[in-house]
Amino acid sequence: QESMHAYAANVYTTVIEELMKGKQRKFIAVEQEFFRLWWDMVATDTQKQQVHQLLQEGRLEFVIGGQVMHDEAVTLIDDQILQLTEGHGFLYETFGFRPQFSWHVDPFGASATTPTLFALAGFNAHLISRIDYDLKADMQKNKKLQFVWQGSPSLSARQEIFTHVMDQYSYCTPSHLPFSNRSGFFWNGFATFPDPPKDGVYPNMSLPVTDANLHLYAQTMVANIKERAAWFRTGDVLWPWGCDKQFFNASVQYSNMDLLVDYINKHSAEFGVSVQYATVSDYFQAVYSRNLTWETRDSQDFLPYSTEPFQAWTGFYTSRSTLKGIARRASSLLYAGESFFTQYVQKHPEGSVCKCKALKQLQSLRWAVSEVQHHDGITGTESPKVKDMYMNNLMYGMLNVKKLMASIIFDINNAKKDGEVYSSVYTKDSGEPDVDLYVVVYNPLAWNITTFVTVSVSSEAMSVYDELGRSVPAQVQSSVESQSTYDLYILVAISGLSYRKYSIKPLEGQQPAFVGSSVKYKRRDLARAGQQRQQLFPVVNSCYQIVFDQNTNLMHSITDRETNQTVQFTQEFLEYHVNGDTKKGPISDNYLFAPNTSAVPVSKAVGLEVMSGSLMTEIRQYFYSNVTSQDYIYAVYTRLYSVPEGYDGKLLCRRIEQEYSVGPLEFNREAILRTSTSLNTRQLLYTDNNGYQMQKRPFKAYVNNTVARNYYPMVQTAYIEDDTTRLMLLAERAHGVSSQGNGQVEVMLHRRLWNNLEWDLSNNLTLNDSSVVRPVIWLILGSKAVTNTLYRTSGLALEHRPVVMFGALSGGDKPKLPRQLQQNSVHDLPVTLPPNLHLQTLSIPGWRYSSNHVEQVHSIHMGEQQQGDPDFSRVLLRIRHLYEVGEEPVLSQPVIVDLKSLLQGVGSVVAVEERSLTGTWDVNTLERWKWKTAQYPGKRFFNSTETSEDFTVTVHPKEIRTFFVYFQVQ
């Protein structure tokens, strides 16, 4: 809102006005969040009409068209798709416009997932800028800044996309003028916050173009154009005119630009250059029509990103860990809320929950999750007050969706509507001690899951029952967080997209929850541990034996009981100490990581407590700076689960769950957890791109800054392995990870920094983050074959843990049986996919556009866009194949899915349309440009995948298939 006031609203208002004044003028716009705020709150009817006209004439062009320009390193694929879909839906509904080019100029490094997503969305070309400085210099010199990128090894040529990397000048006009000590080309100056200047005079307004300097200005511009032309294969040079926060006074920009453009074109023979205003589409059309054969690039990404030897942009992989965690929790809650609401609308058409209000509640979270994907959002590279805005919007949206889910449960169960009972909706919210509680647990995944949910209770004496009054396995133990409460772990088995209801009662002599017993071990001085004989003790479940050393209170080894392989396994917290004084050397900040020396161990003493019970053992380790310290800054809670007979415990038994508590840190400390194993990994690490595909990360030695340049983002998954055994790490938020030694993997968990770099101080980007962070990581150790079958489903099970909602049963009420649970009709069937397919989206977008493009464009042209209620009949469905070609003998096979039978528990499917990734194209009419490569010398169009007439589709490895589904109206 501040940016809207200071400059952003003026960009659209003045640019639209200026475009109307000159037919030759053009402009591109990216982020829909700003545009939509202008459209909804500022634009007049005349301006809206002008936008329609300019889009039709191709003089205003939306590129990317998502809500934001998303970060590529630390975002999850689901959230990238969400924010793209959110923006595209608005543009198509409002203008019938579909973006076909990207402009990813500012994310800090480029992921290989992005080209695939943009290809699936129907784009013809992709444009990036920020890649390693030394790599860019090399590509520039050899005219290799343009290539056809096959971002996915499995989809390869089918979803390849032509990619343009901007040269060393990036996306801003170079402002140096050789003939003046004033800047050039930025005539409107720089935006001022919080208010625009009253007199309209902005700081740093460039030297205006006059008769006296026109020739000199033109020479400067032409020289730069020619310098760039030498770096590309065609005579077409993309010359971006603008930068951050520009064109807020477009009349002064265009009037000066016009003078220069006209002058150069009048003297084009002399200059050897002609110039024209262009959109991204004009540029790529020019390059495409040259009909050259292009080199292909494989699925290697451009991460990490360095701008000079001591500037590795690898700090933001961890910056503001709390924001990263909340953003993912919000995304996961939205995912659950969408499918929950979709089922409600189909199964309960007469239900009392207001659908329009419900959609607004969901939309508030869609917007919040979309906007935080910005490359200065989830990255943690914003000032504290902007971070607070993201957090507030996320919390507000989450509250809305929790309220919606609670009101749906009420309605389905015809319960008494004393709505406050349901106000606390999430794990670890405590119930009233004297009231019987019930919890409703929703599984948002399209698989049967068996897992534990945790409820905070006030006493140890508790029993848990299901809907039929049967006893449910549970374990209660003293809470880590407080002395006065207990954690109740309930074993839940829930089928796909279904919920179960459990009641929790104070003990009445029936089967109680198991009570975990505690053993506290003496705090150990690590300095003296080496002098004593090892005293080992094991913690065991049916998959692992974890051995601890009582002399150190540290982990010693893990045995995989299936293969009998034992791996030496130790974990320690360390800190990188970093410099905050620019006079003394390179600094770390929100973006950069620049360690002074090797990481330093943080603790000289470790305390240990083991809570053991029949369902779970929790090992609590506390790390102290010395033997006598009162407080700890670091702790690990390791949980090992045992599953009783009659439950499918494969995933649960196989995961070693670790929750960390880190902070508050001292200044200029970067906290890591280093896991050292006996695996001979040759220092090779694997990390994921956006939870979609894996990248191989061999350790690289550099002259400078080797530690920081070997950090990579882990969004969901990382692993190390030797010839037989693999250690997988699964995360519920992004972290920086690295392998700084053979058999090692380290995860950066938290950062707290302060520096005196002028730019950081003026933008309040010093990352004085004094919080305590509580991330969770699941470890899986096993043979490659076993980990291969488990890690995709496990990663999603961590991402989408069940949603837990609470209610109170007043005075001995028996909970009424929800209709869901009687499972007596076809509509109560769960939604279940095989383990290699993921139900990525099941939602009601509410778009009112026609899925017939001709009709949609016609109705907009005639001014007949549908006003009124959103469309609740169109359901958006996405299915993603989780495996690569050849990755796993069974799970890498294509899968035939019958959509009608898959969704029969939701309703009776009457029609299915296959669409592009964001829904705006019918795949049968989508023809992307096919750029010539040595592999495919012919120039042709891409056609989409085959769709069958009935409701079956074959989903191939790594495909993401998108459908509109229509159900029979009840």
C-alpha angles and dihedrals in degrees: 000000000000091000090048089055097042099046120320098084089049091054092063096036096051098035092053089049092049095045089056090056098058128035092206094058122101139176139188125214128191121177116065095196091072094038093050092050088053093044094049101038111022114022119100122218089257092052090048090053090049092052089054090050095046092049090051090050091049092237095115112046130183111214123195087356097204122133088260141358095264127219113251103203107055104024127103119238091238091058094046088054092045095054092044092049092047092056096039092051091055094046094048095044093047104036108008084240123146119191113228103179136055131223103191093162102142113040110112100248129347128262124212090229092069098066089051093050092048091049090050089050090057100258120158098203141011128215127200136166119177109080130134111305095229093046091049091050090052095047091046093052092050096043091244100129090110125060144139107262121211095193096177119055090206099044091036113152094009092068101024119134136199108250129200120196113203115238126246092289089062119191101327127086110249104248103196115116116198091203099050140037088225122086123257139222097019098090096159091058122214129319118256126216139253095002134021110246113271093227094047091241109131127193119266097014106179126243107281119239111254136169087260096057102025095102093046091049090050092049091052092051094045092049090055092046091052093047089055095043089065089064097057135065098230132052090245113105122192105216109186112211111202138024139207113338096003137140094042086131099036097170093067089044097050096041091056093040092051091055092052096043092049094046095050092047091050088054098034093127090056095043097039089224136095123193136201137177108257145175123225087259091056091051096049091043088057093049092044093052090057086075096214125163111246134206117246126230121209127225095289112127130216100247138163104033126212126182096193137351096286098032109086110164093214100111094080090064084080106018114127094007091183092059090047090052096047091047090057094044088052092049091050093048090049090052090053094043093051096055092040091054093043091056092046093053092050099042100036107038090160093048119137098231108107105243096203092053090045091054090050089052091052091044092056088060094041088057094045094048090044097050095048090060086074115124088248094042121061086019089074091232096124132097118266095258092052089048088052090053091053090048094048092049091048093048092047092050092046091051090051093051093046089052090049094051091047093050090050091052090049091050095047091048094044086227126170105275101236087139099189092075088074097047096107107065117168143063120294094023106134126233128222109278097225098045127077107247129212126196127201112207120197123196108207095187123093091234134081107259133196113193145127126265121197126223125182111232135177101230141037094228104084139135128197127211134185126226092281093051094255118145115256123210110255140157129208128196141158112289123250090219104052141013095227102052137062133217113233113201112200121194107226129188111190131168124229118303090350136118136218130201123221129185121214117203135179108254117285097176095277126113106320128205111263111263114226113229122219130224116185117202124207116266108260128220105224093203091063098039094090093064095061134076111259115263107197129188128182133225111199143190128163093276105037146026111207114194124204128196112230092202092064102017086228130125113268109182146341125220120202100218094202095061097019088231113152118204121193103236130183131165129198138168117236135173131220109219111217136192122250100183116087090203090062099051143281117353137212118229139156089299107027133061114201112164118197097210141345117310116278123222111248104205137056095183136037129203121204136198125175120203108194130186138150095268103034143012117206119196112200116197122185120195117209128191089230141356094269101041115127098205134046127212094192133050137161125204110196118192127196117187132212118197122210123231115283096037127098099239102165097116094035095051092046097056125084103201119209126186117187131203112203129172175289087238128199117250119286095015126131111197123215137177109217118199114196120193139175090243112124095228098158084226091288115148130187122206134173133249106228095323089295109092140359128251127203112233113193113188111258125201116219132186089240137021096008095160095055095041090057093059117106134182118260106197097170110336143034132160146178125201147171127207094294112014136054132196111205125196119199120191137196093206135023122277137171111252134187143167107225095169142021110287092009136119123178128192122202106224105174144001134200117183145168127184140164099229104141094226092050092048095048091050094040091240102143098115098227089175108169095171130122110237125207108194123170126217126182117212123205119187121186149096117319090248094055097041089048092060093045111038101074095050091040093051090053092044088057092045094048105035112172118281111242121206126184135215136166124237107217120219104342097313111166107229109253112242108255112231087238092068101054088073091200102132137050089253091067094060114121122241106247131178129181115265095260094058124070125201094228099178136013108164147128105240094186094220114159097202124121113249087218104087096207091052092045094052091044094052091049091047090052090047091244101129108155112260121186131050123011118254108261095176097073114081120194113219128182127182122190128196106223100203137075122232109278095004097117127011096234107017095052092063121108113259128219111218125191102208093195094057093037090059100035090110089060098045145294110304113221103169140015128191121189112224141182117271096277095036100247099109131057099229091225091063097038111108114174122196113267110215117207117254133171086254092053109024094175119088109229144136126270116241122203132246122292117269122196128223094238122056099273123108130181111224113203127203113297094000120142108203120194126200142176107222125196122197130204108268109243 
